[in-house]
mmCIF file of C-alpha atoms in Angstrom:
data_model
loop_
_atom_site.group_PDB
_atom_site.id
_atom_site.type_symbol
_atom_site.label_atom_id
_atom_site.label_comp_id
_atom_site.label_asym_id
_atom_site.label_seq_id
_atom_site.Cartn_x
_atom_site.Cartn_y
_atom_site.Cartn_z
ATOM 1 C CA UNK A 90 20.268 7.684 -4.010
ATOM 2 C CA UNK A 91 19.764 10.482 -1.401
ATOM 3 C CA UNK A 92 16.812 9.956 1.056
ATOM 4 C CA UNK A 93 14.154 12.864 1.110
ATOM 5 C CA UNK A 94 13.919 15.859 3.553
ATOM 6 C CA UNK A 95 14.586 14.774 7.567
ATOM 7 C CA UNK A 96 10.660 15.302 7.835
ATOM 8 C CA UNK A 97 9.744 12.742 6.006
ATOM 9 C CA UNK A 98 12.371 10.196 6.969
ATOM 10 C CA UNK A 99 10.251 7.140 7.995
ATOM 11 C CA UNK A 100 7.218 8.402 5.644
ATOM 12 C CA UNK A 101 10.266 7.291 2.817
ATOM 13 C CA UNK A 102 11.515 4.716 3.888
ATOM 14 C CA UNK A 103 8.075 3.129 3.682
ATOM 15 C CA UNK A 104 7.108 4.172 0.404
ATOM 16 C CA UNK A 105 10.968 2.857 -1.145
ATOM 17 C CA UNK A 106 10.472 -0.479 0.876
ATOM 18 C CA UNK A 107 6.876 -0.731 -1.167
ATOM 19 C CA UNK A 108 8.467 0.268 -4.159
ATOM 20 C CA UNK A 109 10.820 -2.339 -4.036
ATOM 21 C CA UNK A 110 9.063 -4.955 -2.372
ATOM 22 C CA UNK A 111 6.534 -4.312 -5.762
ATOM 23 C CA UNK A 112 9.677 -4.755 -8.456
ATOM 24 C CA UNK A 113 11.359 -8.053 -6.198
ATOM 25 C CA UNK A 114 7.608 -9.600 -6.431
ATOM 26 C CA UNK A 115 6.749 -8.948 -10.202
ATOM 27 C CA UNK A 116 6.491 -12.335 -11.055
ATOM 28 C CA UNK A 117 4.782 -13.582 -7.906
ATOM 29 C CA UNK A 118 2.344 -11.283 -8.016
ATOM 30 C CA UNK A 119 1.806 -11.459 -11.779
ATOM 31 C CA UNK A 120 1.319 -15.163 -11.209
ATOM 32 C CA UNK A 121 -1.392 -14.999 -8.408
ATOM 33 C CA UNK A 122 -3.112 -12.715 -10.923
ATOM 34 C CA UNK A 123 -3.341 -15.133 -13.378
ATOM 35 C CA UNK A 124 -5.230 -17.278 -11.627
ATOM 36 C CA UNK A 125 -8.484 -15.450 -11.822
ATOM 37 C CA UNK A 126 -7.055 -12.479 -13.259
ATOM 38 C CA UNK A 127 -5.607 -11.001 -16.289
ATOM 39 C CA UNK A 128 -2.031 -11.722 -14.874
ATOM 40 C CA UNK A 129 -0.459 -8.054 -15.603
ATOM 41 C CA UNK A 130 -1.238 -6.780 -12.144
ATOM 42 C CA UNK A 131 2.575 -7.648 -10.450
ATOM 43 C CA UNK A 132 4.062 -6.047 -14.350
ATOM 44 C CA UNK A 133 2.070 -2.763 -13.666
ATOM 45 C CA UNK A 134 2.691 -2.559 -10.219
ATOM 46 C CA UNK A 135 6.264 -3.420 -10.570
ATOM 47 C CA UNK A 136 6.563 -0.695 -13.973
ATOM 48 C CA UNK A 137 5.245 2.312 -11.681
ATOM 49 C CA UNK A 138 7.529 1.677 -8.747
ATOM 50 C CA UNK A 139 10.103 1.301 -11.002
ATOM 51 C CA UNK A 140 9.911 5.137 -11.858
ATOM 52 C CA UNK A 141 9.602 6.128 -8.299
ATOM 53 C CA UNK A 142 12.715 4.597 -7.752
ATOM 54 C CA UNK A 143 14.140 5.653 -10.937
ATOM 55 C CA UNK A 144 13.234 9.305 -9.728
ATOM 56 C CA UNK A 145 13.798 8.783 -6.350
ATOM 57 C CA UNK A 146 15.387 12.182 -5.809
ATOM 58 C CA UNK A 147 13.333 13.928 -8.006
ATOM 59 C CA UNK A 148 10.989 13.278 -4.890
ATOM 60 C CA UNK A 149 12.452 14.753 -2.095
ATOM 61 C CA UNK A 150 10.376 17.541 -0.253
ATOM 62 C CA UNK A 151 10.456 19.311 3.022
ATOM 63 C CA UNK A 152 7.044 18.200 3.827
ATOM 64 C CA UNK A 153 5.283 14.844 4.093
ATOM 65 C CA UNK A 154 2.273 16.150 1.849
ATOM 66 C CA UNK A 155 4.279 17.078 -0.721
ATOM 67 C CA UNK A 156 6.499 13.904 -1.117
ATOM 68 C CA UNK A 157 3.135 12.349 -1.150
ATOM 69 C CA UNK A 158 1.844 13.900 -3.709
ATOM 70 C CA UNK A 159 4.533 13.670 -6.103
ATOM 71 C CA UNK A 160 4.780 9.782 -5.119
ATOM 72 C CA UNK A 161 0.852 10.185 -6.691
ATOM 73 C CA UNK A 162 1.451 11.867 -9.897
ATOM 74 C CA UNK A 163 4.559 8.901 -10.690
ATOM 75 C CA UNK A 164 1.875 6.611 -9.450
ATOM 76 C CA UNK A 165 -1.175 7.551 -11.366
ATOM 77 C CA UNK A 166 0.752 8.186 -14.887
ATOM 78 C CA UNK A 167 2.948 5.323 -14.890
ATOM 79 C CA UNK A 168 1.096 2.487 -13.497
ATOM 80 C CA UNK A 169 -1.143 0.498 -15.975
ATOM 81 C CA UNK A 170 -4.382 -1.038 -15.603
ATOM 82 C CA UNK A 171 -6.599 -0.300 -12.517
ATOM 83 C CA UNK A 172 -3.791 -0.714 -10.667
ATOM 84 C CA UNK A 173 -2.780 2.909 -11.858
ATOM 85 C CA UNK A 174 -6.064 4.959 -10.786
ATOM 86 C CA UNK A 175 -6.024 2.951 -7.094
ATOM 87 C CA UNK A 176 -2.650 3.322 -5.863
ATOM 88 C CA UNK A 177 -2.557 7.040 -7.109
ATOM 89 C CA UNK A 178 -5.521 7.636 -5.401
ATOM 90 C CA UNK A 179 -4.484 6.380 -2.199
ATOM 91 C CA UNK A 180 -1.161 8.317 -2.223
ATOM 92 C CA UNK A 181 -2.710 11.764 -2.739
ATOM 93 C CA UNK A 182 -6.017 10.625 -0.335
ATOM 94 C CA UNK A 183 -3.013 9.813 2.311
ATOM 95 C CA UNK A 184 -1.145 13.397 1.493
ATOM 96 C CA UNK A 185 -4.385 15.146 2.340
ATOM 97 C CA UNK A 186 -4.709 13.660 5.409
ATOM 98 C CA UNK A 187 -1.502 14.762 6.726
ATOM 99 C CA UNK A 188 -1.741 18.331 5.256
ATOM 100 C CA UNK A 189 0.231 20.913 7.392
ATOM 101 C CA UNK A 190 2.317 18.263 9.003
ATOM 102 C CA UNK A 191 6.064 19.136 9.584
ATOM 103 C CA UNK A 192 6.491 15.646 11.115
ATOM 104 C CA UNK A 193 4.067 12.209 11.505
ATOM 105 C CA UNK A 194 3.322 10.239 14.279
ATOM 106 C CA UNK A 195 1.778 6.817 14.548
ATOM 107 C CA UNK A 196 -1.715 8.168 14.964
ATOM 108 C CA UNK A 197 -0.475 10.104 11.779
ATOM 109 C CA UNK A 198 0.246 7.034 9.721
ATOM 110 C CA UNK A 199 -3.189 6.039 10.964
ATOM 111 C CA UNK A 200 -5.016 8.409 9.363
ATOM 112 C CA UNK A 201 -3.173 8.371 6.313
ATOM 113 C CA UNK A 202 -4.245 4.449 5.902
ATOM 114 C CA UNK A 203 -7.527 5.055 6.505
ATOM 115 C CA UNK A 204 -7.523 8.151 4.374
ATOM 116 C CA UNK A 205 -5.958 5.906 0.747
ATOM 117 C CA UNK A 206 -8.818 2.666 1.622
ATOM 118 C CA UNK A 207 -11.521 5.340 1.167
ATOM 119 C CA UNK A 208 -9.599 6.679 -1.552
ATOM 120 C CA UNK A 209 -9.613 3.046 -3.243
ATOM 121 C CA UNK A 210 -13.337 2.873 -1.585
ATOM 122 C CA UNK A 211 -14.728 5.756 -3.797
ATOM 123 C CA UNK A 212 -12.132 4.941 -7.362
ATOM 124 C CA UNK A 213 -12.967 1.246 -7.241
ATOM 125 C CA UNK A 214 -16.473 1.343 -6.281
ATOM 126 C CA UNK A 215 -15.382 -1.589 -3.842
ATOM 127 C CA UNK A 216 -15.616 -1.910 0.179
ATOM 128 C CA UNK A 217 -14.352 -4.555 2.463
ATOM 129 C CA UNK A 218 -15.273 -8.178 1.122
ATOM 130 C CA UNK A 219 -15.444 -7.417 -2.329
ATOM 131 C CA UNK A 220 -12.091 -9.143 -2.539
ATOM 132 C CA UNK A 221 -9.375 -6.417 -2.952
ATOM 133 C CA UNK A 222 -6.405 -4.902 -1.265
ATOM 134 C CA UNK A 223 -9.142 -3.228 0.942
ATOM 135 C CA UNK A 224 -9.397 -6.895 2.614
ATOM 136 C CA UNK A 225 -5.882 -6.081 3.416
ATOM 137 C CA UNK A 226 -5.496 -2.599 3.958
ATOM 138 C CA UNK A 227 -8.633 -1.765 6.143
ATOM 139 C CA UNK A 228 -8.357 -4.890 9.046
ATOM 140 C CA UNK A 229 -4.469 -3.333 9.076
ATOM 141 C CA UNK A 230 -5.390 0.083 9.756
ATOM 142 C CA UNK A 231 -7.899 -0.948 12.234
ATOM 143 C CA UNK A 232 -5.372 -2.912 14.284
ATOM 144 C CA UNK A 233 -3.078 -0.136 14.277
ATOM 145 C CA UNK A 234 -5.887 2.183 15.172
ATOM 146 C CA UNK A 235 -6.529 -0.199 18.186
ATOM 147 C CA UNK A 236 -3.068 -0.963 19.187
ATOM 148 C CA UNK A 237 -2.472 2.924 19.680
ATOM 149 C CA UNK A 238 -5.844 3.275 21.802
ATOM 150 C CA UNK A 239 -4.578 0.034 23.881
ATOM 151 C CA UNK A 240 -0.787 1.363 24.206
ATOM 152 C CA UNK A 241 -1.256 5.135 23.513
ATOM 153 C CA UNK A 242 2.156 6.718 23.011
ATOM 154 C CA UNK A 243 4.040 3.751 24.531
ATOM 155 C CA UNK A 244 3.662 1.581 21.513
ATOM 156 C CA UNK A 245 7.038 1.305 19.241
ATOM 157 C CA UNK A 246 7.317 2.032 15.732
ATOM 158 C CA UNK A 247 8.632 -1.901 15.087
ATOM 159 C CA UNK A 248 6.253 -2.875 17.337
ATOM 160 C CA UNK A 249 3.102 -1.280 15.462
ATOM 161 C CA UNK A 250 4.712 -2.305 12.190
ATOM 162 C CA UNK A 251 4.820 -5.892 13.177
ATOM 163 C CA UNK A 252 1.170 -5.607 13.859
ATOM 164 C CA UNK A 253 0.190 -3.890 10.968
ATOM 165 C CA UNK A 254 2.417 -6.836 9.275
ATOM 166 C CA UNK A 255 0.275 -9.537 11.038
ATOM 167 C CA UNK A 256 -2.854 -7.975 10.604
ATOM 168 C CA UNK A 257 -2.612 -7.870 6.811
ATOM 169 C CA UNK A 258 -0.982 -11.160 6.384
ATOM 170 C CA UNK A 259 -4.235 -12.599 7.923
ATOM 171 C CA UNK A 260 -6.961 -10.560 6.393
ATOM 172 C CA UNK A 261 -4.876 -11.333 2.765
ATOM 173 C CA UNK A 262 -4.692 -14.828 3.452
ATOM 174 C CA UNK A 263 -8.767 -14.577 4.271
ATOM 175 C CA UNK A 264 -9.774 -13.317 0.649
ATOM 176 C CA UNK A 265 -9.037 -16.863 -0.576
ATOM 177 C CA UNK A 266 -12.270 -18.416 0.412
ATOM 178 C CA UNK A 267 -13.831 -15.270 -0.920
ATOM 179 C CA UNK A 268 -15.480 -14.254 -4.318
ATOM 180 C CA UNK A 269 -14.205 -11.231 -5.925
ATOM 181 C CA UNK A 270 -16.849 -8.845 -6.816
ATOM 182 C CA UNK A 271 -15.083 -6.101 -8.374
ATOM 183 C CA UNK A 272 -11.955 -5.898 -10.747
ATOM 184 C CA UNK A 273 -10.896 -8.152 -13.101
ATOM 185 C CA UNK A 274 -11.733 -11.245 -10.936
ATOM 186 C CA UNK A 275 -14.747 -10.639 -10.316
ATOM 187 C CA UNK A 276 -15.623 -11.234 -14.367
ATOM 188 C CA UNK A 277 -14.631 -15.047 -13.602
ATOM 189 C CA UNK A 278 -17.256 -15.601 -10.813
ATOM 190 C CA UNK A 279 -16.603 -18.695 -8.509
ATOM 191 C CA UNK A 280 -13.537 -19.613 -10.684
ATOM 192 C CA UNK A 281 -12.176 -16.417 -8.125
ATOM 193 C CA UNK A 282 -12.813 -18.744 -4.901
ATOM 194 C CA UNK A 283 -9.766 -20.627 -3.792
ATOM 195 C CA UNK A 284 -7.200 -18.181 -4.193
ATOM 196 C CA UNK A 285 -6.187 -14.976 -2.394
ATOM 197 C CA UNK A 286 -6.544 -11.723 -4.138
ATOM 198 C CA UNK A 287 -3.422 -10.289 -5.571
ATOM 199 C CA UNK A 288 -3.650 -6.589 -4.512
ATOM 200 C CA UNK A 289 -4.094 -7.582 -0.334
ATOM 201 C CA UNK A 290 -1.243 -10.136 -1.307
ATOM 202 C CA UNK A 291 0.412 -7.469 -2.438
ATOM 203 C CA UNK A 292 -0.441 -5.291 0.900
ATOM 204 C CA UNK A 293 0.968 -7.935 3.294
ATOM 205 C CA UNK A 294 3.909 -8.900 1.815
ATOM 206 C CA UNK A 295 4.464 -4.582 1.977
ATOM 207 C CA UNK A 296 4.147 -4.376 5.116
ATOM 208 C CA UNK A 297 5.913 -7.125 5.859
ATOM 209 C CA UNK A 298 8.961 -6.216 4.123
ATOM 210 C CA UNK A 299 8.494 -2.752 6.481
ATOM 211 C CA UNK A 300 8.668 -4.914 9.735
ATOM 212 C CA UNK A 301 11.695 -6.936 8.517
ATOM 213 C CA UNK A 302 13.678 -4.017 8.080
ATOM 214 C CA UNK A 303 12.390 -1.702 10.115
ATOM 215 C CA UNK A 304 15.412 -1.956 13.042
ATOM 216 C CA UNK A 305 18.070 -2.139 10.253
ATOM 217 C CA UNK A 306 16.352 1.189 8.956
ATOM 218 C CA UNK A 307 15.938 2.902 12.604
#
């Protein structure tokens, strides 16, 4: 499989390291589901990034908008459950933010986070401590957002991916003393408290898989 367009180089190697980071952790993520859950969120998660690997050069583009986007559409069709709606949303929220971009920057991949959790903020209905990926995804895009303000241009690519890495592992590992209040959890009540929530599982172990590989990829 051919990598996309030069422009969006790193912007692709992120989204394939998700995509397969999603199919390797099927089962784990199914399982944490089923706790509280239905169970099926690592099956659609994994089904959807399936096809965007399947397709993978069906997704090249000479822009990082435009990869987005068609990263969406895969997203949003193929993807079952809620899981489906959420993750498309974020995509195409994170393809608007970087609209007329040749190239991205950290500050870049900044926005783009912050632009897919208020994406997931206005599909779900959900904000931080309701007990989703947002319990993930938000504290990560803050620390990036303050790591850049600390370090300005000096700060690394692997370094800011390590922190983003961190950041989530933390805030996912938080949600376990929590009680979800939207999705399928949150039907279960207090049964929910005691386990993390799948979807900022899901987020961590993401951008973890980024930071591992991140040299290798550079």
């Amino acid at each position: 499989m051919s990598s996309p367009s030069t422009p969006v180089g790193d912007l692709a190697f992120v989204v394939r390291t998700m995509a397969r980071t999603a199919v390797d952790n099927e089962k784990a993520f199914g399982d944490l589901d089923a706790v509280a859950g239905d169970g099926d969120f690592g099956y659609s998660l994994a089904r959807g990034f399936e096809i965007v690997l399947a397709d993978w050069d069906a997704l090249a583009a000479d822009s990082p908008t435009e990869f987005l986007k068609k990263v969406a559409l895969v997203i949003s069709k193929r993807v079952g459950g809620t899981s489906g709606p959420l993750w498309g949303t974020a995509f195409l929220r994170a393809s608007g933010a970087v609209k007329d971009r040749p190239e991205l920057d950290a500050a870049d991949a900044v926005a783009m986070l912050r632009a897919a959790a208020e994406g997931i903020k206005a599909r779900g209905k959900s904000d931080l401590g309701d007990k989703t990926l947002l319990d993930a995804l938000i504290p990560m895009t803050d620390a990036l957002e303050q790591r850049l303000a600390d370090g300005g241009p000096g700060a690394g690519a692997a370094e800011l991916a390590w922190v983003a890495a961190a950041t989530a592992r933390t805030a996912a590992d938080a949600t376990t003393s929590m009680q979800a209040r939207r999705g399928r959890q949150s039907y279960t009540g207090e049964r929910s408290i005691g386990s993390p929530d799948p979807g900022a599982v899901a987020v961590a172990v993401m951008a973890e898989r980024v930071a591992a590989e991140w040299d290798a990829h550079d």
